[in-house]
Coordinates of N, CA and C in Angstrom, one line a residue:
M16 N -5.8 49.5 -37.8 CA -6.4 51.0 -37.8 C -8.3 51.4 -37.7
V17 N -8.6 50.5 -38.6 CA -9.8 50.9 -38.9 C -10.2 51.5 -37.8
E18 N -9.8 49.9 -36.9 CA -10.9 49.7 -35.3 C -10.3 50.6 -34.3
G19 N -9.3 51.0 -34.5 CA -8.3 51.9 -33.7 C -9.3 52.8 -33.7
D20 N -8.4 53.7 -32.5 CA -9.5 55.1 -31.6 C -8.3 56.4 -32.7
D21 N -7.3 55.9 -33.0 CA -6.3 57.5 -33.7 C -7.0 57.3 -34.9
A22 N -6.8 59.0 -35.3 CA -7.1 59.1 -36.6 C -6.2 59.0 -38.0
W23 N -7.0 58.7 -39.1 CA -6.2 58.6 -40.0 C -7.0 58.9 -41.2
A24 N -6.6 58.8 -42.5 CA -7.3 59.9 -43.6 C -6.4 58.4 -45.0
I25 N -7.6 58.9 -45.8 CA -7.2 58.6 -46.7 C -7.7 59.4 -47.7
P26 N -6.7 59.9 -48.7 CA -6.5 60.7 -49.7 C -7.7 60.4 -51.1
W27 N -8.3 61.2 -50.9 CA -9.3 60.5 -52.8 C -9.0 60.1 -53.4
P28 N -7.4 60.5 -54.2 CA -6.8 59.8 -55.5 C -6.6 58.5 -54.5
C29 N -6.7 58.1 -53.7 CA -6.1 56.8 -53.3 C -7.2 55.6 -53.5
C30 N -8.7 56.8 -53.4 CA -9.5 55.7 -53.2 C -10.0 55.2 -54.8
Y31 N -9.6 56.6 -55.1 CA -10.3 56.2 -57.6 C -9.2 55.0 -57.3
E32 N -6.9 55.1 -56.9 CA -6.2 54.7 -57.4 C -6.7 52.8 -56.7
F33 N -7.4 52.2 -55.9 CA -7.5 51.4 -55.2 C -8.8 50.6 -56.2
L34 N -9.7 51.7 -56.3 CA -11.0 51.1 -56.5 C -10.0 50.4 -58.3
S35 N -9.3 50.7 -58.9 CA -8.9 51.2 -60.4 C -7.9 49.5 -60.7
V36 N -7.2 49.1 -59.9 CA -6.1 48.3 -60.1 C -6.4 47.3 -59.2
V37 N -7.2 46.9 -58.1 CA -7.9 46.1 -57.7 C -9.1 44.9 -58.5
T38 N -9.0 46.5 -59.9 CA -10.5 45.7 -60.3 C -10.3 45.1 -61.9
N39 N -8.5 45.5 -61.4 CA -7.7 45.4 -63.1 C -7.2 44.0 -63.9
P40 N -8.4 43.5 -64.2 CA -8.1 42.1 -65.0 C -6.6 41.9 -65.6
R41 N -6.0 43.3 -66.5 CA -5.0 43.1 -67.2 C -3.8 42.8 -66.1
I42 N -4.3 43.1 -64.4 CA -3.2 43.4 -63.6 C -3.2 42.1 -62.8
W43 N -4.3 41.6 -62.8 CA -4.4 40.0 -61.5 C -5.0 39.5 -62.3
R44 N -4.9 39.1 -64.0 CA -5.9 37.7 -64.8 C -7.1 37.3 -64.3
D45 N -6.6 36.0 -63.7 CA -7.7 35.7 -63.0 C -8.6 35.9 -61.5
S46 N -7.7 36.6 -60.7 CA -7.6 36.9 -60.2 C -8.4 38.7 -59.5
A47 N -8.6 39.4 -60.3 CA -9.2 40.7 -60.3 C -10.3 40.6 -59.3
T48 N -10.1 41.6 -58.5 CA -11.3 41.2 -57.2 C -12.3 42.5 -58.2
S49 N -13.5 41.6 -58.1 CA -15.1 42.4 -58.4 C -15.6 44.1 -57.7
Q50 N -16.4 44.4 -58.9 CA -16.8 45.8 -58.3 C -17.2 45.5 -56.9
E51 N -17.8 44.7 -57.4 CA -19.1 44.5 -56.1 C -17.9 44.9 -54.3
Q52 N -16.9 43.6 -54.8 CA -15.7 43.3 -53.8 C -15.1 44.3 -52.5
A53 N -14.7 45.4 -54.2 CA -14.2 46.6 -54.2 C -14.7 47.6 -53.2
W54 N -15.7 48.0 -54.2 CA -16.8 48.8 -53.5 C -16.6 48.9 -51.8
R55 N -17.4 47.3 -51.5 CA -17.3 46.9 -50.3 C -16.1 47.1 -49.8
Q56 N -14.8 46.8 -49.9 CA -13.9 47.5 -49.5 C -13.5 48.9 -48.5
L57 N -13.8 49.5 -49.9 CA -13.6 51.0 -49.4 C -14.8 51.1 -48.3
S58 N -16.0 51.0 -48.5 CA -17.2 51.4 -48.1 C -16.2 51.0 -46.0
A59 N -15.9 49.7 -46.2 CA -15.3 49.6 -44.8 C -14.9 50.2 -44.1
W60 N -13.6 50.7 -44.8 CA -12.6 51.5 -44.8 C -13.0 52.6 -44.4
T61 N -14.3 53.5 -45.3 CA -14.9 54.3 -45.1 C -16.3 55.2 -43.8
A62 N -16.1 53.7 -43.6 CA -17.0 53.9 -41.9 C -16.8 53.6 -40.6
S63 N -15.1 53.7 -40.9 CA -14.0 53.6 -39.9 C -14.6 55.4 -38.6
P64 N -15.4 55.3 -37.6 CA -15.6 56.3 -37.1 C -14.0 57.0 -37.1
S65 N -13.4 56.9 -36.6 CA -11.6 57.8 -36.3 C -11.0 58.0 -38.2
M66 N -11.5 57.6 -39.3 CA -11.5 57.8 -40.1 C -12.2 58.8 -41.3
R67 N -11.4 60.1 -42.6 CA -11.9 60.6 -42.9 C -11.6 60.6 -43.8
L68 N -11.7 61.5 -45.4 CA -11.7 61.4 -46.6 C -9.9 63.3 -46.7
I69 N -9.5 62.6 -47.2 CA -8.9 63.7 -47.7 C -8.6 64.7 -49.5
G70 N -8.8 65.4 -49.5 CA -9.3 65.8 -50.9 C -8.1 67.5 -50.9
E71 N -8.1 67.7 -52.5 CA -7.8 69.4 -52.5 C -7.8 70.3 -50.8
T72 N -7.2 71.9 -50.4 CA -7.6 72.6 -49.3 C -7.2 74.1 -50.5
E73 N -8.1 74.6 -50.2 CA -7.4 75.8 -50.9 C -6.5 76.4 -51.4
D74 N -5.2 76.2 -50.1 CA -3.9 76.4 -50.2 C -3.1 75.8 -51.7
F75 N -4.3 74.4 -51.7 CA -3.3 73.4 -52.4 C -2.7 73.9 -53.6
M76 N -2.9 74.6 -54.3 CA -2.2 74.9 -55.9 C -1.2 74.8 -54.8
G77 N -0.3 76.2 -54.6 CA 1.4 76.6 -54.1 C 2.1 75.1 -53.6
I78 N 1.2 74.5 -53.0 CA 1.7 73.6 -52.3 C 2.4 72.4 -53.6
L79 N 1.0 71.5 -54.2 CA 1.3 70.8 -55.4 C 2.3 71.1 -56.0
E80 N 2.5 72.9 -56.6 CA 3.2 73.5 -57.6 C 4.8 73.5 -56.5
S81 N 5.0 73.4 -55.2 CA 6.7 73.4 -54.7 C 7.2 71.6 -55.3
F82 N 5.4 71.0 -55.0 CA 6.3 69.3 -55.4 C 6.4 69.4 -57.2
V83 N 5.2 69.5 -57.8 CA 5.7 68.8 -59.3 C 7.1 69.9 -59.7
R84 N 7.2 70.6 -59.4 CA 8.3 71.5 -60.4 C 9.8 71.3 -59.7
R85 N 9.9 69.6 -58.7 CA 11.3 69.3 -58.5 C 11.8 68.4 -59.9
P86 N 12.9 67.7 -60.0 CA 13.4 67.6 -60.8 C 12.7 65.8 -60.3
R87 N 12.6 65.1 -61.5 CA 12.1 63.6 -61.5 C 11.0 63.6 -60.4
V88 N 10.1 64.7 -60.6 CA 8.4 64.2 -60.7 C 7.7 64.9 -61.9
I89 N 7.6 63.8 -62.5 CA 7.0 64.0 -64.3 C 6.6 62.3 -64.2
G90 N 5.4 62.8 -65.7 CA 5.1 61.4 -65.7 C 4.0 60.4 -64.4
G91 N 4.5 59.3 -64.3 CA 3.4 59.7 -63.5 C 3.5 59.5 -62.4
V92 N 5.1 59.9 -61.6 CA 5.1 60.3 -60.2 C 4.0 62.1 -59.8
V93 N 3.5 62.2 -60.9 CA 3.4 63.5 -60.9 C 1.7 63.3 -60.5
H94 N 1.6 62.6 -60.0 CA -0.2 61.7 -59.1 C 0.6 61.4 -58.0
D95 N 2.0 61.2 -57.9 CA 2.3 60.8 -56.5 C 2.3 62.5 -56.0
A96 N 3.0 63.1 -56.2 CA 2.9 64.6 -55.8 C 1.4 65.2 -55.5
R97 N 0.5 64.4 -56.3 CA -0.6 65.2 -55.6 C -1.1 63.8 -54.5
I98 N -1.0 62.7 -54.3 CA -0.7 62.9 -52.8 C -0.5 63.1 -52.2
A99 N 1.1 63.2 -52.0 CA 2.2 63.9 -50.7 C 0.5 65.3 -50.4
A100 N 0.9 66.2 -51.6 CA 0.6 67.1 -51.2 C -0.2 67.5 -50.9
I101 N -1.7 66.5 -51.1 CA -3.0 66.3 -50.4 C -2.8 66.2 -49.0
C102 N -1.9 65.2 -48.6 CA -1.6 64.7 -47.0 C -0.9 65.8 -46.3
F103 N 0.4 66.6 -47.3 CA 1.0 67.6 -46.1 C 0.1 69.1 -46.4
A104 N -0.3 69.4 -46.6 CA -1.4 70.2 -47.0 C -2.9 70.0 -45.7
H105 N -3.3 68.7 -45.1 CA -3.6 68.1 -44.4 C -2.6 68.2 -43.2
G106 N -1.6 68.7 -42.4 CA -1.0 67.8 -41.9 C -0.6 66.1 -41.3
V107 N -1.0 65.1 -42.8 CA -0.8 64.2 -42.4 C 0.8 63.7 -41.1
E108 N 1.3 63.3 -40.4 CA 1.9 62.6 -39.6 C 2.6 61.7 -41.1
A109 N 2.2 61.0 -41.3 CA 3.4 59.5 -42.2 C 2.2 59.4 -43.0
L110 N 2.8 58.4 -44.3 CA 2.0 58.3 -45.2 C 2.3 57.1 -45.2
L111 N 1.2 56.0 -45.1 CA 1.9 54.4 -45.6 C 1.7 54.0 -46.5
T112 N 3.3 53.8 -46.8 CA 3.9 53.7 -48.3 C 4.8 52.3 -49.0
R113 N 4.6 51.8 -50.0 CA 5.6 50.6 -50.6 C 6.2 52.0 -51.5
D114 N 5.8 52.9 -51.6 CA 6.6 53.7 -52.8 C 7.8 54.4 -52.6
R115 N 9.0 54.0 -53.1 CA 9.6 54.8 -53.0 C 10.0 56.0 -53.4
D116 N 9.3 56.7 -54.2 CA 9.5 58.4 -54.9 C 8.1 58.6 -54.2
F117 N 8.1 58.5 -53.5 CA 7.6 58.9 -52.2 C 9.0 59.8 -51.3
S118 N 10.0 59.6 -51.4 CA 11.0 60.2 -50.7 C 11.5 61.1 -51.5
L119 N 11.4 61.7 -52.5 CA 11.0 62.7 -53.5 C 10.6 64.3 -52.6
F120 N 9.3 63.5 -51.7 CA 8.8 64.9 -51.2 C 9.3 64.6 -49.5
P121 N 10.4 64.8 -48.5 CA 11.0 64.6 -48.1 C 10.5 65.5 -46.9
E122 N 9.2 66.9 -47.1 CA 8.0 67.3 -45.9 C 7.3 66.3 -44.9
L123 N 7.3 65.2 -46.0 CA 5.8 64.2 -45.8 C 6.7 63.0 -45.3
K124 N 6.8 63.0 -44.5 CA 7.5 61.6 -43.3 C 6.6 60.5 -43.8
T125 N 7.4 59.0 -44.3 CA 6.3 58.3 -44.4 C 6.6 56.8 -43.8
R126 N 6.3 56.3 -44.2 CA 5.9 54.7 -43.0 C 5.9 53.0 -44.1
D127 N 6.8 52.0 -44.1 CA 6.1 51.1 -44.6 C 4.8 50.7 -44.3
P128 N 3.8 50.0 -44.5 CA 3.0 49.2 -43.8 C 3.1 48.1 -43.4
I129 N 4.2 47.0 -44.7 CA 4.9 46.2 -44.1 C 5.4 45.6 -43.3
G130 N 6.8 46.3 -43.8 CA 8.4 46.3 -43.0 C 8.1 47.1 -41.8
G131 N 7.7 47.8 -41.5 CA 7.6 48.7 -40.5 C 8.1 49.8 -40.9

């Protein structure tokens, strides 16, 4: 995707989560990514001419409300609801994820980036 011409996007919250997870020594023990490496990777993604960063829109509050008021959207799933609402607000065709919690938001098509 980075080298292709097709438009693609990363929601801002996913940037923060990427940096948080890959640099966390509690998750990766001796193999956590350095802050410098993580930042270089994020910078490489954002340097792609076909990529854009997406965030909350003016009508976001209403979209988010419709997502967070669903059964089972509590705790950490609220973060997923925020990402789903951002993607939905921007008309994202498919969210690449392996997280099954996104099935709670059928308005947003998902695709497994590893399994097809």
